[in-house]
Amino acid sequence: MGIEFAKRSFVVAASFGLASALSVVVLGDESGYTITTHQQMKIATIEGMWKTEPAPASFTIFGIPDQKNLKTDYQVTVPWALGLIATRSLDGEVKGIVELVEEGKQRIRSGMIGYGALKNLRSPEAQESSKLTLKQHSKDLGYALLLKQYTDDVISATDSQIDQAAWDTVPRVAPLFWSFRIMVGLGFYFILFFGFAFYVASRGTLLSHPNFLRVAILSLPTPWIAAELGWVVAEYGRQPWTIDGILPTFLSGSGLNSSSVWITLIAFITFYTILAVVDVLLMKKYIKLGPQQALAPKGGKAHAY
């Protein structure tokens, strides 16, 4: 009786799993299209694309990024795929890392002018002209703030400091490159897994595939792995920005000391570890009881399922 209950539950779970896996592909495609406009460096880094390719750009399935020499070795690519995903066109350009760094240098210089105008607002004599200058360069102020790592006098930054700040807009490529590909690989694995699960469960042949059931148990951690890799891509990929193009991460850190951070971290880890242990123990208990005993009214008989 418990087995029949579990089989019906498996059909429901497989249905929702398949629908969710398919929807994630759609949402991922939409996300890729959005970041092409708003976070160009992130998509170039994810792809390990060092130089702008003729449109439509190819998608790299496999490669070994070499950030020191600005290249990706042993590339296996799918022609046109990135251009279609990122721009949804055959003539849309996906900019490479080197070109984006050069743009970054220009934006830093523009931001330096805006930063100077911002400081001059304190002077009544230059207030009107400074307002106009600031308005023209305000969109690049965040790039000027990148120089704060190298000098307190942003307006007088050297070419070398500008170059350093511009290259700071490039995250480490390899972690992003591989995190994205493992995440996407798991996404397609979920479609195949839940598609097969739905097929065998709805046909009533689930128990005829014991190896698949073993794979299902081994696959339990994979959704969490995919989710965490998604966060790596999202958060690590926007570095060095807390707010892209506006606020650098190193300027947005809180004033907490390391002891406070460690205490908070340990408290959260302890709390959620206790919850996880309790959750596993309760699941183990009620799985052993089975639905007939677990759902039976106290002092009464179990309902038939």
CSV table of C-alpha atoms in Angstrom, one decimal:
chain,number,residue,atom,x,y,z
A,1,MET,CA,0.0,0.0,0.0
A,2,GLY,CA,2.9,2.4,0.8
A,3,ILE,CA,4.5,1.5,-2.5
A,4,GLU,CA,1.4,2.5,-4.4
A,5,PHE,CA,1.3,5.8,-2.5
A,6,ALA,CA,4.9,6.4,-3.3
A,7,LYS,CA,4.4,5.6,-7.0
A,8,ARG,CA,1.6,8.1,-7.3
A,9,SER,CA,3.7,10.7,-5.5
A,10,PHE,CA,6.5,10.0,-7.9
A,11,VAL,CA,4.3,10.8,-10.9
A,12,VAL,CA,3.4,14.2,-9.3
A,13,ALA,CA,7.0,15.0,-8.5
A,14,ALA,CA,8.2,14.0,-12.0
A,15,SER,CA,5.5,16.2,-13.5
A,16,PHE,CA,6.5,19.3,-11.5
A,17,GLY,CA,10.2,18.5,-12.0
A,18,LEU,CA,9.9,18.3,-15.8
A,19,ALA,CA,7.8,21.5,-15.9
A,20,SER,CA,10.4,23.3,-13.6
A,21,ALA,CA,13.4,22.1,-15.6
A,22,LEU,CA,11.8,23.3,-18.9
A,23,SER,CA,10.9,26.7,-17.4
A,24,VAL,CA,14.4,27.2,-16.1
A,25,VAL,CA,15.7,27.0,-19.7
A,26,VAL,CA,13.3,29.7,-20.8
A,27,LEU,CA,14.2,31.9,-17.9
A,28,GLY,CA,17.9,31.3,-18.5
A,29,ASP,CA,17.5,32.3,-22.1
A,30,GLU,CA,15.8,35.5,-21.0
A,31,SER,CA,18.5,36.2,-18.5
A,32,GLY,CA,21.2,35.8,-21.1
A,33,TYR,CA,19.5,38.2,-23.4
A,34,THR,CA,19.2,40.8,-20.6
A,35,ILE,CA,22.8,40.7,-19.4
A,36,THR,CA,24.0,41.3,-23.0
A,37,THR,CA,22.7,44.8,-22.6
A,38,HIS,CA,23.3,45.5,-18.9
A,39,GLN,CA,26.3,43.4,-18.0
A,40,GLN,CA,28.4,43.0,-21.1
A,41,MET,CA,31.5,42.0,-19.2
A,42,LYS,CA,29.7,39.2,-17.4
A,43,ILE,CA,28.7,37.5,-20.6
A,44,ALA,CA,32.1,38.0,-22.2
A,45,THR,CA,33.7,36.4,-19.2
A,46,ILE,CA,31.2,33.6,-19.0
A,47,GLU,CA,32.1,32.8,-22.6
A,48,GLY,CA,35.9,33.3,-22.2
A,49,MET,CA,35.5,35.6,-25.3
A,50,TRP,CA,38.6,37.8,-25.3
A,51,LYS,CA,38.0,39.6,-28.6
A,52,THR,CA,34.9,40.6,-30.3
A,53,GLU,CA,33.9,38.1,-33.0
A,54,PRO,CA,32.0,38.8,-36.2
A,55,ALA,CA,28.3,38.5,-35.7
A,56,PRO,CA,26.7,36.2,-34.9
A,57,ALA,CA,29.2,35.0,-32.2
A,58,SER,CA,29.8,31.3,-31.6
A,59,PHE,CA,29.1,29.6,-28.2
A,60,THR,CA,32.0,27.8,-26.5
A,61,ILE,CA,31.0,24.4,-25.2
A,62,PHE,CA,34.4,23.5,-23.9
A,63,GLY,CA,37.7,25.4,-23.5
A,64,ILE,CA,40.5,26.2,-21.0
A,65,PRO,CA,40.6,29.9,-20.3
A,66,ASP,CA,44.1,31.4,-20.1
A,67,GLN,CA,43.6,34.8,-18.5
A,68,LYS,CA,47.3,35.6,-18.5
A,69,ASN,CA,47.7,35.3,-22.2
A,70,LEU,CA,44.1,36.5,-23.0
A,71,LYS,CA,43.0,33.3,-24.8
A,72,THR,CA,40.9,30.2,-24.4
A,73,ASP,CA,42.7,27.0,-25.4
A,74,TYR,CA,41.2,23.8,-26.9
A,75,GLN,CA,37.9,25.5,-27.8
A,76,VAL,CA,34.9,23.5,-29.0
A,77,THR,CA,32.3,25.9,-30.3
A,78,VAL,CA,28.9,26.0,-31.8
A,79,PRO,CA,28.7,28.6,-34.6
A,80,TRP,CA,26.2,31.4,-34.3
A,81,ALA,CA,24.7,30.0,-31.0
A,82,LEU,CA,25.9,32.8,-28.7
A,83,GLY,CA,24.8,35.6,-31.1
A,84,LEU,CA,21.3,34.1,-31.3
A,85,ILE,CA,21.0,33.5,-27.6
A,86,ALA,CA,22.5,36.9,-26.5
A,87,THR,CA,21.1,39.2,-29.2
A,88,ARG,CA,18.3,37.1,-30.8
A,89,SER,CA,19.6,38.3,-34.2
A,90,LEU,CA,22.1,37.3,-36.8
A,91,ASP,CA,23.8,40.7,-36.8
A,92,GLY,CA,23.9,41.6,-33.1
A,93,GLU,CA,27.4,42.1,-31.7
A,94,VAL,CA,28.7,40.5,-28.5
A,95,LYS,CA,31.7,42.4,-27.4
A,96,GLY,CA,34.9,40.7,-26.2
A,97,ILE,CA,36.8,41.3,-22.9
A,98,VAL,CA,39.6,43.4,-24.5
A,99,GLU,CA,37.3,45.7,-26.3
A,100,LEU,CA,35.2,46.2,-23.1
A,101,VAL,CA,38.4,47.0,-21.1
A,102,GLU,CA,39.2,49.7,-23.7
A,103,GLU,CA,35.7,51.1,-23.3
A,104,GLY,CA,36.3,50.9,-19.5
A,105,LYS,CA,39.4,53.1,-19.9
A,106,GLN,CA,37.3,55.7,-21.8
A,107,ARG,CA,34.6,55.6,-19.1
A,108,ILE,CA,37.1,56.0,-16.3
A,109,ARG,CA,38.5,59.2,-18.0
A,110,SER,CA,35.0,60.5,-18.5
A,111,GLY,CA,34.2,59.7,-14.9
A,112,MET,CA,37.3,61.6,-13.8
A,113,ILE,CA,36.0,64.7,-15.4
A,114,GLY,CA,32.6,64.2,-13.8
A,115,TYR,CA,34.3,63.6,-10.4
A,116,GLY,CA,36.2,66.9,-10.8
A,117,ALA,CA,33.0,68.7,-11.6
A,118,LEU,CA,31.3,67.1,-8.5
A,119,LYS,CA,34.1,68.5,-6.3
A,120,ASN,CA,33.8,71.9,-8.0
A,121,LEU,CA,30.1,72.2,-7.1
A,122,ARG,CA,31.2,73.6,-3.7
A,123,SER,CA,32.6,76.6,-5.5
A,124,PRO,CA,29.8,79.2,-6.2
A,125,GLU,CA,31.7,80.7,-9.1
A,126,ALA,CA,32.0,77.4,-11.0
A,127,GLN,CA,28.7,75.9,-9.9
A,128,GLU,CA,26.7,76.3,-13.1
A,129,SER,CA,29.4,75.1,-15.4
A,130,SER,CA,30.2,72.2,-13.0
A,131,LYS,CA,26.5,71.1,-13.0
A,132,LEU,CA,26.5,70.9,-16.8
A,133,THR,CA,29.8,69.0,-16.9
A,134,LEU,CA,28.6,66.6,-14.2
A,135,LYS,CA,25.4,66.0,-16.1
A,136,GLN,CA,27.4,65.1,-19.2
A,137,HIS,CA,29.7,62.6,-17.4
A,138,SER,CA,27.5,61.4,-14.5
A,139,LYS,CA,26.9,58.0,-16.0
A,140,ASP,CA,30.6,57.3,-15.8
A,141,LEU,CA,31.2,58.4,-12.2
A,142,GLY,CA,31.2,54.8,-10.9
A,143,TYR,CA,34.1,54.0,-13.2
A,144,ALA,CA,36.2,56.9,-11.7
A,145,LEU,CA,35.6,55.4,-8.3
A,146,LEU,CA,37.5,52.3,-9.3
A,147,LEU,CA,40.6,54.5,-9.1
A,148,LYS,CA,40.1,54.8,-5.3
A,149,GLN,CA,42.0,51.5,-4.9
A,150,TYR,CA,45.1,53.1,-6.4
A,151,THR,CA,45.0,56.8,-5.5
A,152,ASP,CA,43.0,59.2,-3.3
A,153,ASP,CA,43.5,61.9,-6.0
A,154,VAL,CA,41.1,60.5,-8.6
A,155,ILE,CA,41.3,63.6,-10.9
A,156,SER,CA,45.1,63.2,-11.2
A,157,ALA,CA,45.3,59.5,-11.8
A,158,THR,CA,48.1,58.3,-14.1
A,159,ASP,CA,47.7,56.2,-17.2
A,160,SER,CA,49.0,53.2,-15.4
A,161,GLN,CA,46.4,53.6,-12.7
A,162,ILE,CA,43.7,54.0,-15.2
A,163,ASP,CA,44.8,50.8,-17.0
A,164,GLN,CA,44.8,48.9,-13.7
A,165,ALA,CA,41.4,50.1,-12.8
A,166,ALA,CA,40.0,49.2,-16.3
A,167,TRP,CA,41.4,45.6,-16.0
A,168,ASP,CA,39.8,45.4,-12.6
A,169,THR,CA,36.4,45.3,-14.4
A,170,VAL,CA,37.4,41.7,-15.6
A,171,PRO,CA,36.5,39.0,-13.0
A,172,ARG,CA,38.6,35.8,-12.9
A,173,VAL,CA,37.4,34.0,-16.0
A,174,ALA,CA,38.0,30.3,-15.3
A,175,PRO,CA,35.6,30.1,-12.2
A,176,LEU,CA,32.8,31.8,-14.1
A,177,PHE,CA,33.5,29.9,-17.3
A,178,TRP,CA,33.2,26.5,-15.6
A,179,SER,CA,30.5,27.4,-13.1
A,180,PHE,CA,28.2,28.4,-15.9
A,181,ARG,CA,28.9,25.3,-18.0
A,182,ILE,CA,28.4,22.9,-15.1
A,183,MET,CA,25.2,24.8,-14.2
A,184,VAL,CA,23.8,24.6,-17.7
A,185,GLY,CA,24.9,20.9,-18.0
A,186,LEU,CA,22.9,20.1,-14.8
A,187,GLY,CA,20.0,22.0,-16.3
A,188,PHE,CA,19.8,19.8,-19.3
A,189,TYR,CA,20.4,16.7,-17.1
A,190,PHE,CA,17.3,17.6,-15.1
A,191,ILE,CA,15.3,17.8,-18.3
A,192,LEU,CA,16.4,14.3,-19.3
A,193,PHE,CA,16.1,12.9,-15.8
A,194,PHE,CA,12.6,14.2,-15.2
A,195,GLY,CA,11.5,13.4,-18.7
A,196,PHE,CA,12.4,9.8,-18.2
A,197,ALA,CA,11.0,9.8,-14.7
A,198,PHE,CA,7.7,11.1,-15.9
A,199,TYR,CA,7.6,8.5,-18.8
A,200,VAL,CA,8.3,5.5,-16.6
A,201,ALA,CA,6.1,6.7,-13.7
A,202,SER,CA,3.1,7.5,-15.8
A,203,ARG,CA,3.4,4.1,-17.6
A,204,GLY,CA,3.6,2.3,-14.2
A,205,THR,CA,7.0,0.7,-15.0
A,206,LEU,CA,9.0,2.6,-12.4
A,207,LEU,CA,10.0,-0.4,-10.4
A,208,SER,CA,11.3,-2.1,-13.5
A,209,HIS,CA,14.2,0.4,-13.6
A,210,PRO,CA,16.1,-0.1,-10.3
A,211,ASN,CA,19.2,1.5,-11.7
A,212,PHE,CA,17.3,4.7,-12.4
A,213,LEU,CA,16.1,4.7,-8.8
A,214,ARG,CA,19.7,4.5,-7.7
A,215,VAL,CA,20.6,7.4,-10.0
A,216,ALA,CA,17.6,9.3,-8.5
A,217,ILE,CA,19.1,8.9,-5.0
A,218,LEU,CA,22.6,10.0,-6.2
A,219,SER,CA,21.0,13.0,-7.9
A,220,LEU,CA,19.6,14.5,-4.7
A,221,PRO,CA,22.4,17.1,-4.2
A,222,THR,CA,22.4,18.2,-7.9
A,223,PRO,CA,19.7,20.9,-7.6
A,224,TRP,CA,21.5,22.6,-4.7
A,225,ILE,CA,24.8,22.4,-6.7
A,226,ALA,CA,23.1,24.0,-9.7
A,227,ALA,CA,21.5,26.7,-7.6
A,228,GLU,CA,24.8,27.6,-5.8
A,229,LEU,CA,26.7,27.7,-9.2
A,230,GLY,CA,23.9,30.1,-10.4
A,231,TRP,CA,24.7,32.4,-7.5
A,232,VAL,CA,28.5,32.1,-8.3
A,233,VAL,CA,27.7,33.3,-11.9
A,234,ALA,CA,25.4,36.0,-10.7
A,235,GLU,CA,27.4,37.5,-7.9
A,236,TYR,CA,31.0,36.7,-8.8
A,237,GLY,CA,30.2,37.6,-12.4
A,238,ARG,CA,29.3,41.2,-11.5
A,239,GLN,CA,32.6,42.0,-9.8
A,240,PRO,CA,34.0,44.5,-9.2
A,241,TRP,CA,30.6,46.0,-8.8
A,242,THR,CA,28.0,46.0,-6.1
A,243,ILE,CA,25.8,48.1,-8.4
A,244,ASP,CA,27.0,47.6,-12.0
A,245,GLY,CA,28.8,50.6,-13.3
A,246,ILE,CA,27.9,52.7,-10.2
A,247,LEU,CA,29.2,51.4,-6.9
A,248,PRO,CA,32.4,49.3,-6.7
A,249,THR,CA,32.4,46.4,-4.2
A,250,PHE,CA,35.4,47.6,-2.2
A,251,LEU,CA,33.6,50.9,-1.4
A,252,SER,CA,30.4,49.3,-0.3
A,253,GLY,CA,31.7,47.0,2.4
A,254,SER,CA,30.3,47.4,5.9
A,255,GLY,CA,32.3,48.5,8.9
A,256,LEU,CA,31.9,45.2,10.7
A,257,ASN,CA,35.1,43.7,12.2
A,258,SER,CA,36.1,40.1,11.4
A,259,SER,CA,34.9,38.9,14.8
A,260,SER,CA,31.4,40.0,14.2
A,261,VAL,CA,31.3,38.4,10.8
A,262,TRP,CA,32.6,35.1,12.2
A,263,ILE,CA,30.1,35.1,15.1
A,264,THR,CA,27.2,35.7,12.7
A,265,LEU,CA,28.4,33.1,10.2
A,266,ILE,CA,28.9,30.4,12.9
A,267,ALA,CA,25.5,31.2,14.4
A,268,PHE,CA,23.8,30.8,11.0
A,269,ILE,CA,25.7,27.6,10.2
A,270,THR,CA,24.9,26.1,13.6
A,271,PHE,CA,21.2,27.0,13.3
A,272,TYR,CA,20.7,25.7,9.8
A,273,THR,CA,22.7,22.5,10.6
A,274,ILE,CA,20.4,21.8,13.5
A,275,LEU,CA,17.4,22.3,11.2
A,276,ALA,CA,18.9,20.0,8.6
A,277,VAL,CA,19.5,17.3,11.2
A,278,VAL,CA,16.0,17.5,12.5
A,279,ASP,CA,14.6,17.5,9.0
A,280,VAL,CA,16.5,14.4,8.0
A,281,LEU,CA,15.5,12.6,11.2
A,282,LEU,CA,11.8,13.4,10.8
A,283,MET,CA,11.9,12.3,7.1
A,284,LYS,CA,13.6,9.1,8.1
A,285,LYS,CA,11.0,8.4,10.8
A,286,TYR,CA,8.0,9.0,8.6
A,287,ILE,CA,9.4,7.2,5.6
A,288,LYS,CA,9.9,4.1,7.8
A,289,LEU,CA,6.3,4.4,9.2
A,290,GLY,CA,4.8,4.7,5.7
A,291,PRO,CA,1.7,6.7,4.8
A,292,GLN,CA,-0.7,4.2,6.3
A,293,GLN,CA,0.7,4.6,9.8
A,294,ALA,CA,2.0,8.2,9.5
A,295,LEU,CA,-1.4,9.6,8.4
A,296,ALA,CA,-3.6,7.5,10.6
A,297,PRO,CA,-5.7,9.5,13.2
A,298,LYS,CA,-4.4,9.0,16.8
A,299,GLY,CA,-6.2,6.1,18.4
A,300,GLY,CA,-8.0,5.3,15.2
A,301,LYS,CA,-7.5,3.2,12.1
A,302,ALA,CA,-5.7,4.3,9.0
A,303,HIS,CA,-7.6,5.3,5.9
A,304,ALA,CA,-7.2,3.3,2.8
A,305,TYR,CA,-5.2,4.8,0.0
